[in-house]
Amino acid sequence: MLDDLKKNLPGFEYIGVGRDNGSDEGEHAAIFYNTDKFDVLDHGDFWLSETPDSVSFGWDAVCRRICTWGKFRNKETGFTFVYFNLHMDHVGVVARAESAKLILDKIKQFPEPLPVMLSGDFNVDQNSESYKLLNESGVMKDAYETSEFVYANNGTFNNYKTQAFTKDRIDHIFMSPEFKVKKYGVLTDTYRTENVDSEKENTPNFPKEVSLSKWQARTPSDHYPVMLVVETQKSAE
């Protein structure tokens, strides 16, 4: 999938390694960036565990979980920030809470205070302990809460069911105050494929290509994407 994305995103590169060997095996929490707009000043990866610098399982997690980070600089304005991207465990309650604490510790370890973003699949909604640890940390807030305009007619998990509805958001983007969130959206777009098992339908008022049963709505992922439009202050550099 990474290769397919890179092939179809000319001008973009990514940072991040696989969680199963620290190289190319297993799920990535990759960050894609536009090389015309951003320089990568530094980057790294760590595991969401008690031993974050090595390939490992954390606490009560059932999968290895990884976080990728990058220090980026806007080529035009000089604005410099740190971006974290992760996928928390879907079972381990302790692992999710401890992962949130680990992220906050990592932010504090940077030698200079910088604006920060954190995104990913957190596998918990906006009422969970790990979510509140981040959202009430004083370091950053959920962009959903700070955005001037919110478009979220559904939650973010769909389980490949286009007719499903939920109010819960399990994918979040947290941002420090240096970012002004103009727009927040959960994008529920679908696409159509031909349903080869469908029976012919008697729809005399519709042309064949608009048959109600011939086409099936699908989602490209079991999660809906979250998109932001943000503004930033210019760097003093």
mmCIF file with all atom_site columns, N, CA, C and O in Angstrom, residues 102-129:
data_model
loop_
_atom_site.group_PDB
_atom_site.id
_atom_site.type_symbol
_atom_site.label_atom_id
_atom_site.label_alt_id
_atom_site.label_comp_id
_atom_site.label_asym_id
_atom_site.label_entity_id
_atom_site.label_seq_id
_atom_site.pdbx_PDB_ins_code
_atom_site.Cartn_x
_atom_site.Cartn_y
_atom_site.Cartn_z
_atom_site.occupancy
_atom_site.B_iso_or_equiv
_atom_site.pdbx_formal_charge
_atom_site.auth_seq_id
_atom_site.auth_comp_id
_atom_site.auth_asym_id
_atom_site.auth_atom_id
_atom_site.pdbx_PDB_model_num
ATOM 1   N N  . LEU A 1 102 ? 3.234   8.300  27.190 1.00 0.00 ? 102 LEU A N  1
ATOM 2   C CA . LEU A 1 102 ? 4.526   8.219  26.506 1.00 0.00 ? 102 LEU A CA 1
ATOM 3   C C  . LEU A 1 102 ? 4.655   9.318  25.460 1.00 0.00 ? 102 LEU A C  1
ATOM 4   O O  . LEU A 1 102 ? 5.714   9.946  25.332 1.00 0.00 ? 102 LEU A O  1
ATOM 5   N N  . ILE A 1 103 ? 3.588   9.570  24.707 1.00 0.00 ? 103 ILE A N  1
ATOM 6   C CA . ILE A 1 103 ? 3.606   10.630 23.703 1.00 0.00 ? 103 ILE A CA 1
ATOM 7   C C  . ILE A 1 103 ? 3.895   11.979 24.357 1.00 0.00 ? 103 ILE A C  1
ATOM 8   O O  . ILE A 1 103 ? 4.728   12.764 23.876 1.00 0.00 ? 103 ILE A O  1
ATOM 9   N N  . LEU A 1 104 ? 3.223   12.262 25.456 1.00 0.00 ? 104 LEU A N  1
ATOM 10  C CA . LEU A 1 104 ? 3.434   13.532 26.143 1.00 0.00 ? 104 LEU A CA 1
ATOM 11  C C  . LEU A 1 104 ? 4.872   13.653 26.651 1.00 0.00 ? 104 LEU A C  1
ATOM 12  O O  . LEU A 1 104 ? 5.472   14.726 26.599 1.00 0.00 ? 104 LEU A O  1
ATOM 13  N N  . ASP A 1 105 ? 5.431   12.546 27.137 1.00 0.00 ? 105 ASP A N  1
ATOM 14  C CA . ASP A 1 105 ? 6.826   12.552 27.583 1.00 0.00 ? 105 ASP A CA 1
ATOM 15  C C  . ASP A 1 105 ? 7.767   12.830 26.413 1.00 0.00 ? 105 ASP A C  1
ATOM 16  O O  . ASP A 1 105 ? 8.752   13.566 26.557 1.00 0.00 ? 105 ASP A O  1
ATOM 17  N N  . LYS A 1 106 ? 7.496   12.213 25.268 1.00 0.00 ? 106 LYS A N  1
ATOM 18  C CA . LYS A 1 106 ? 8.343   12.416 24.089 1.00 0.00 ? 106 LYS A CA 1
ATOM 19  C C  . LYS A 1 106 ? 8.322   13.876 23.646 1.00 0.00 ? 106 LYS A C  1
ATOM 20  O O  . LYS A 1 106 ? 9.349   14.426 23.238 1.00 0.00 ? 106 LYS A O  1
ATOM 21  N N  . ILE A 1 107 ? 7.155   14.503 23.715 1.00 0.00 ? 107 ILE A N  1
ATOM 22  C CA . ILE A 1 107 ? 7.060   15.912 23.343 1.00 0.00 ? 107 ILE A CA 1
ATOM 23  C C  . ILE A 1 107 ? 7.930   16.769 24.270 1.00 0.00 ? 107 ILE A C  1
ATOM 24  O O  . ILE A 1 107 ? 8.644   17.677 23.827 1.00 0.00 ? 107 ILE A O  1
ATOM 25  N N  . LYS A 1 108 ? 7.894   16.460 25.566 1.00 0.00 ? 108 LYS A N  1
ATOM 26  C CA . LYS A 1 108 ? 8.672   17.226 26.539 1.00 0.00 ? 108 LYS A CA 1
ATOM 27  C C  . LYS A 1 108 ? 10.169  17.023 26.382 1.00 0.00 ? 108 LYS A C  1
ATOM 28  O O  . LYS A 1 108 ? 10.966  17.842 26.841 1.00 0.00 ? 108 LYS A O  1
ATOM 29  N N  . GLN A 1 109 ? 10.574  15.919 25.754 1.00 0.00 ? 109 GLN A N  1
ATOM 30  C CA . GLN A 1 109 ? 11.990  15.613 25.595 1.00 0.00 ? 109 GLN A CA 1
ATOM 31  C C  . GLN A 1 109 ? 12.675  16.409 24.487 1.00 0.00 ? 109 GLN A C  1
ATOM 32  O O  . GLN A 1 109 ? 13.906  16.428 24.411 1.00 0.00 ? 109 GLN A O  1
ATOM 33  N N  . PHE A 1 110 ? 11.905  17.082 23.637 1.00 0.00 ? 110 PHE A N  1
ATOM 34  C CA . PHE A 1 110 ? 12.529  17.886 22.594 1.00 0.00 ? 110 PHE A CA 1
ATOM 35  C C  . PHE A 1 110 ? 13.298  19.037 23.239 1.00 0.00 ? 110 PHE A C  1
ATOM 36  O O  . PHE A 1 110 ? 12.812  19.670 24.177 1.00 0.00 ? 110 PHE A O  1
ATOM 37  N N  . PRO A 1 111 ? 14.494  19.333 22.734 1.00 0.00 ? 111 PRO A N  1
ATOM 38  C CA . PRO A 1 111 ? 15.332  20.361 23.381 1.00 0.00 ? 111 PRO A CA 1
ATOM 39  C C  . PRO A 1 111 ? 14.722  21.755 23.329 1.00 0.00 ? 111 PRO A C  1
ATOM 40  O O  . PRO A 1 111 ? 15.046  22.601 24.163 1.00 0.00 ? 111 PRO A O  1
ATOM 41  N N  . GLU A 1 112 ? 13.866  22.028 22.351 1.00 0.00 ? 112 GLU A N  1
ATOM 42  C CA . GLU A 1 112 ? 13.223  23.325 22.286 1.00 0.00 ? 112 GLU A CA 1
ATOM 43  C C  . GLU A 1 112 ? 11.713  23.120 22.141 1.00 0.00 ? 112 GLU A C  1
ATOM 44  O O  . GLU A 1 112 ? 11.278  22.156 21.515 1.00 0.00 ? 112 GLU A O  1
ATOM 45  N N  . PRO A 1 113 ? 10.902  24.008 22.725 1.00 0.00 ? 113 PRO A N  1
ATOM 46  C CA . PRO A 1 113 ? 9.444   23.874 22.588 1.00 0.00 ? 113 PRO A CA 1
ATOM 47  C C  . PRO A 1 113 ? 9.018   24.201 21.159 1.00 0.00 ? 113 PRO A C  1
ATOM 48  O O  . PRO A 1 113 ? 9.396   25.237 20.607 1.00 0.00 ? 113 PRO A O  1
ATOM 49  N N  . LEU A 1 114 ? 8.260   23.314 20.560 1.00 0.00 ? 114 LEU A N  1
ATOM 50  C CA . LEU A 1 114 ? 7.816   23.497 19.187 1.00 0.00 ? 114 LEU A CA 1
ATOM 51  C C  . LEU A 1 114 ? 6.320   23.211 19.076 1.00 0.00 ? 114 LEU A C  1
ATOM 52  O O  . LEU A 1 114 ? 5.775   22.424 19.857 1.00 0.00 ? 114 LEU A O  1
ATOM 53  N N  . PRO A 1 115 ? 5.652   23.832 18.112 1.00 0.00 ? 115 PRO A N  1
ATOM 54  C CA . PRO A 1 115 ? 4.267   23.458 17.836 1.00 0.00 ? 115 PRO A CA 1
ATOM 55  C C  . PRO A 1 115 ? 4.202   21.966 17.508 1.00 0.00 ? 115 PRO A C  1
ATOM 56  O O  . PRO A 1 115 ? 5.132   21.407 16.914 1.00 0.00 ? 115 PRO A O  1
ATOM 57  N N  . VAL A 1 116 ? 3.104   21.329 17.885 1.00 0.00 ? 116 VAL A N  1
ATOM 58  C CA . VAL A 1 116 ? 3.021   19.882 17.712 1.00 0.00 ? 116 VAL A CA 1
ATOM 59  C C  . VAL A 1 116 ? 1.646   19.465 17.216 1.00 0.00 ? 116 VAL A C  1
ATOM 60  O O  . VAL A 1 116 ? 0.626   20.047 17.578 1.00 0.00 ? 116 VAL A O  1
ATOM 61  N N  . MET A 1 117 ? 1.635   18.448 16.342 1.00 0.00 ? 117 MET A N  1
ATOM 62  C CA . MET A 1 117 ? 0.423   17.774 15.890 1.00 0.00 ? 117 MET A CA 1
ATOM 63  C C  . MET A 1 117 ? 0.539   16.300 16.252 1.00 0.00 ? 117 MET A C  1
ATOM 64  O O  . MET A 1 117 ? 1.638   15.730 16.208 1.00 0.00 ? 117 MET A O  1
ATOM 65  N N  . LEU A 1 118 ? -0.583  15.687 16.559 1.00 0.00 ? 118 LEU A N  1
ATOM 66  C CA . LEU A 1 118 ? -0.643  14.245 16.821 1.00 0.00 ? 118 LEU A CA 1
ATOM 67  C C  . LEU A 1 118 ? -1.894  13.689 16.164 1.00 0.00 ? 118 LEU A C  1
ATOM 68  O O  . LEU A 1 118 ? -3.000  14.144 16.459 1.00 0.00 ? 118 LEU A O  1
ATOM 69  N N  . SER A 1 119 ? -1.714  12.713 15.288 1.00 0.00 ? 119 SER A N  1
ATOM 70  C CA . SER A 1 119 ? -2.866  12.122 14.611 1.00 0.00 ? 119 SER A CA 1
ATOM 71  C C  . SER A 1 119 ? -2.769  10.610 14.650 1.00 0.00 ? 119 SER A C  1
ATOM 72  O O  . SER A 1 119 ? -1.713  10.041 14.931 1.00 0.00 ? 119 SER A O  1
ATOM 73  N N  . GLY A 1 120 ? -3.888  9.950  14.352 1.00 0.00 ? 120 GLY A N  1
ATOM 74  C CA . GLY A 1 120 ? -3.853  8.508  14.252 1.00 0.00 ? 120 GLY A CA 1
ATOM 75  C C  . GLY A 1 120 ? -5.173  7.840  14.591 1.00 0.00 ? 120 GLY A C  1
ATOM 76  O O  . GLY A 1 120 ? -6.179  8.494  14.889 1.00 0.00 ? 120 GLY A O  1
ATOM 77  N N  . ASP A 1 121 ? -5.113  6.521  14.540 1.00 0.00 ? 121 ASP A N  1
ATOM 78  C CA . ASP A 1 121 ? -6.219  5.674  14.973 1.00 0.00 ? 121 ASP A CA 1
ATOM 79  C C  . ASP A 1 121 ? -5.973  5.355  16.443 1.00 0.00 ? 121 ASP A C  1
ATOM 80  O O  . ASP A 1 121 ? -5.090  4.574  16.775 1.00 0.00 ? 121 ASP A O  1
ATOM 81  N N  . PHE A 1 122 ? -6.788  5.962  17.308 1.00 0.00 ? 122 PHE A N  1
ATOM 82  C CA . PHE A 1 122 ? -6.597  5.808  18.746 1.00 0.00 ? 122 PHE A CA 1
ATOM 83  C C  . PHE A 1 122 ? -7.436  4.660  19.316 1.00 0.00 ? 122 PHE A C  1
ATOM 84  O O  . PHE A 1 122 ? -7.304  4.319  20.481 1.00 0.00 ? 122 PHE A O  1
ATOM 85  N N  . ASN A 1 123 ? -8.294  4.104  18.496 1.00 0.00 ? 123 ASN A N  1
ATOM 86  C CA . ASN A 1 123 ? -9.131  2.960  18.878 1.00 0.00 ? 123 ASN A CA 1
ATOM 87  C C  . ASN A 1 123 ? -10.000 3.223  20.106 1.00 0.00 ? 123 ASN A C  1
ATOM 88  O O  . ASN A 1 123 ? -10.427 2.279  20.781 1.00 0.00 ? 123 ASN A O  1
ATOM 89  N N  . VAL A 1 124 ? -10.254 4.479  20.407 1.00 0.00 ? 124 VAL A N  1
ATOM 90  C CA . VAL A 1 124 ? -11.163 4.852  21.497 1.00 0.00 ? 124 VAL A CA 1
ATOM 91  C C  . VAL A 1 124 ? -11.882 6.127  21.103 1.00 0.00 ? 124 VAL A C  1
ATOM 92  O O  . VAL A 1 124 ? -11.372 6.943  20.320 1.00 0.00 ? 124 VAL A O  1
ATOM 93  N N  . ASP A 1 125 ? -13.072 6.316  21.678 1.00 0.00 ? 125 ASP A N  1
ATOM 94  C CA . ASP A 1 125 ? -13.826 7.516  21.352 1.00 0.00 ? 125 ASP A CA 1
ATOM 95  C C  . ASP A 1 125 ? -13.427 8.674  22.255 1.00 0.00 ? 125 ASP A C  1
ATOM 96  O O  . ASP A 1 125 ? -12.498 8.582  23.072 1.00 0.00 ? 125 ASP A O  1
ATOM 97  N N  . GLN A 1 126 ? -14.172 9.756  22.124 1.00 0.00 ? 126 GLN A N  1
ATOM 98  C CA . GLN A 1 126 ? -13.845 11.003 22.816 1.00 0.00 ? 126 GLN A CA 1
ATOM 99  C C  . GLN A 1 126 ? -14.195 10.988 24.302 1.00 0.00 ? 126 GLN A C  1
ATOM 100 O O  . GLN A 1 126 ? -14.014 11.997 24.983 1.00 0.00 ? 126 GLN A O  1
ATOM 101 N N  . ASN A 1 127 ? -14.647 9.859  24.811 1.00 0.00 ? 127 ASN A N  1
ATOM 102 C CA . ASN A 1 127 ? -14.983 9.751  26.235 1.00 0.00 ? 127 ASN A CA 1
ATOM 103 C C  . ASN A 1 127 ? -14.003 8.875  27.012 1.00 0.00 ? 127 ASN A C  1
ATOM 104 O O  . ASN A 1 127 ? -14.196 8.634  28.200 1.00 0.00 ? 127 ASN A O  1
ATOM 105 N N  . SER A 1 128 ? -12.966 8.406  26.360 1.00 0.00 ? 128 SER A N  1
ATOM 106 C CA . SER A 1 128 ? -12.054 7.434  26.979 1.00 0.00 ? 128 SER A CA 1
ATOM 107 C C  . SER A 1 128 ? -10.957 8.101  27.811 1.00 0.00 ? 128 SER A C  1
ATOM 108 O O  . SER A 1 128 ? -10.682 9.299  27.679 1.00 0.00 ? 128 SER A O  1
ATOM 109 N N  . GLU A 1 129 ? -10.312 7.283  28.637 1.00 0.00 ? 129 GLU A N  1
ATOM 110 C CA . GLU A 1 129 ? -9.236  7.784  29.494 1.00 0.00 ? 129 GLU A CA 1
ATOM 111 C C  . GLU A 1 129 ? -8.054  8.289  28.680 1.00 0.00 ? 129 GLU A C  1
ATOM 112 O O  . GLU A 1 129 ? -7.520  9.375  28.935 1.00 0.00 ? 129 GLU A O  1
#
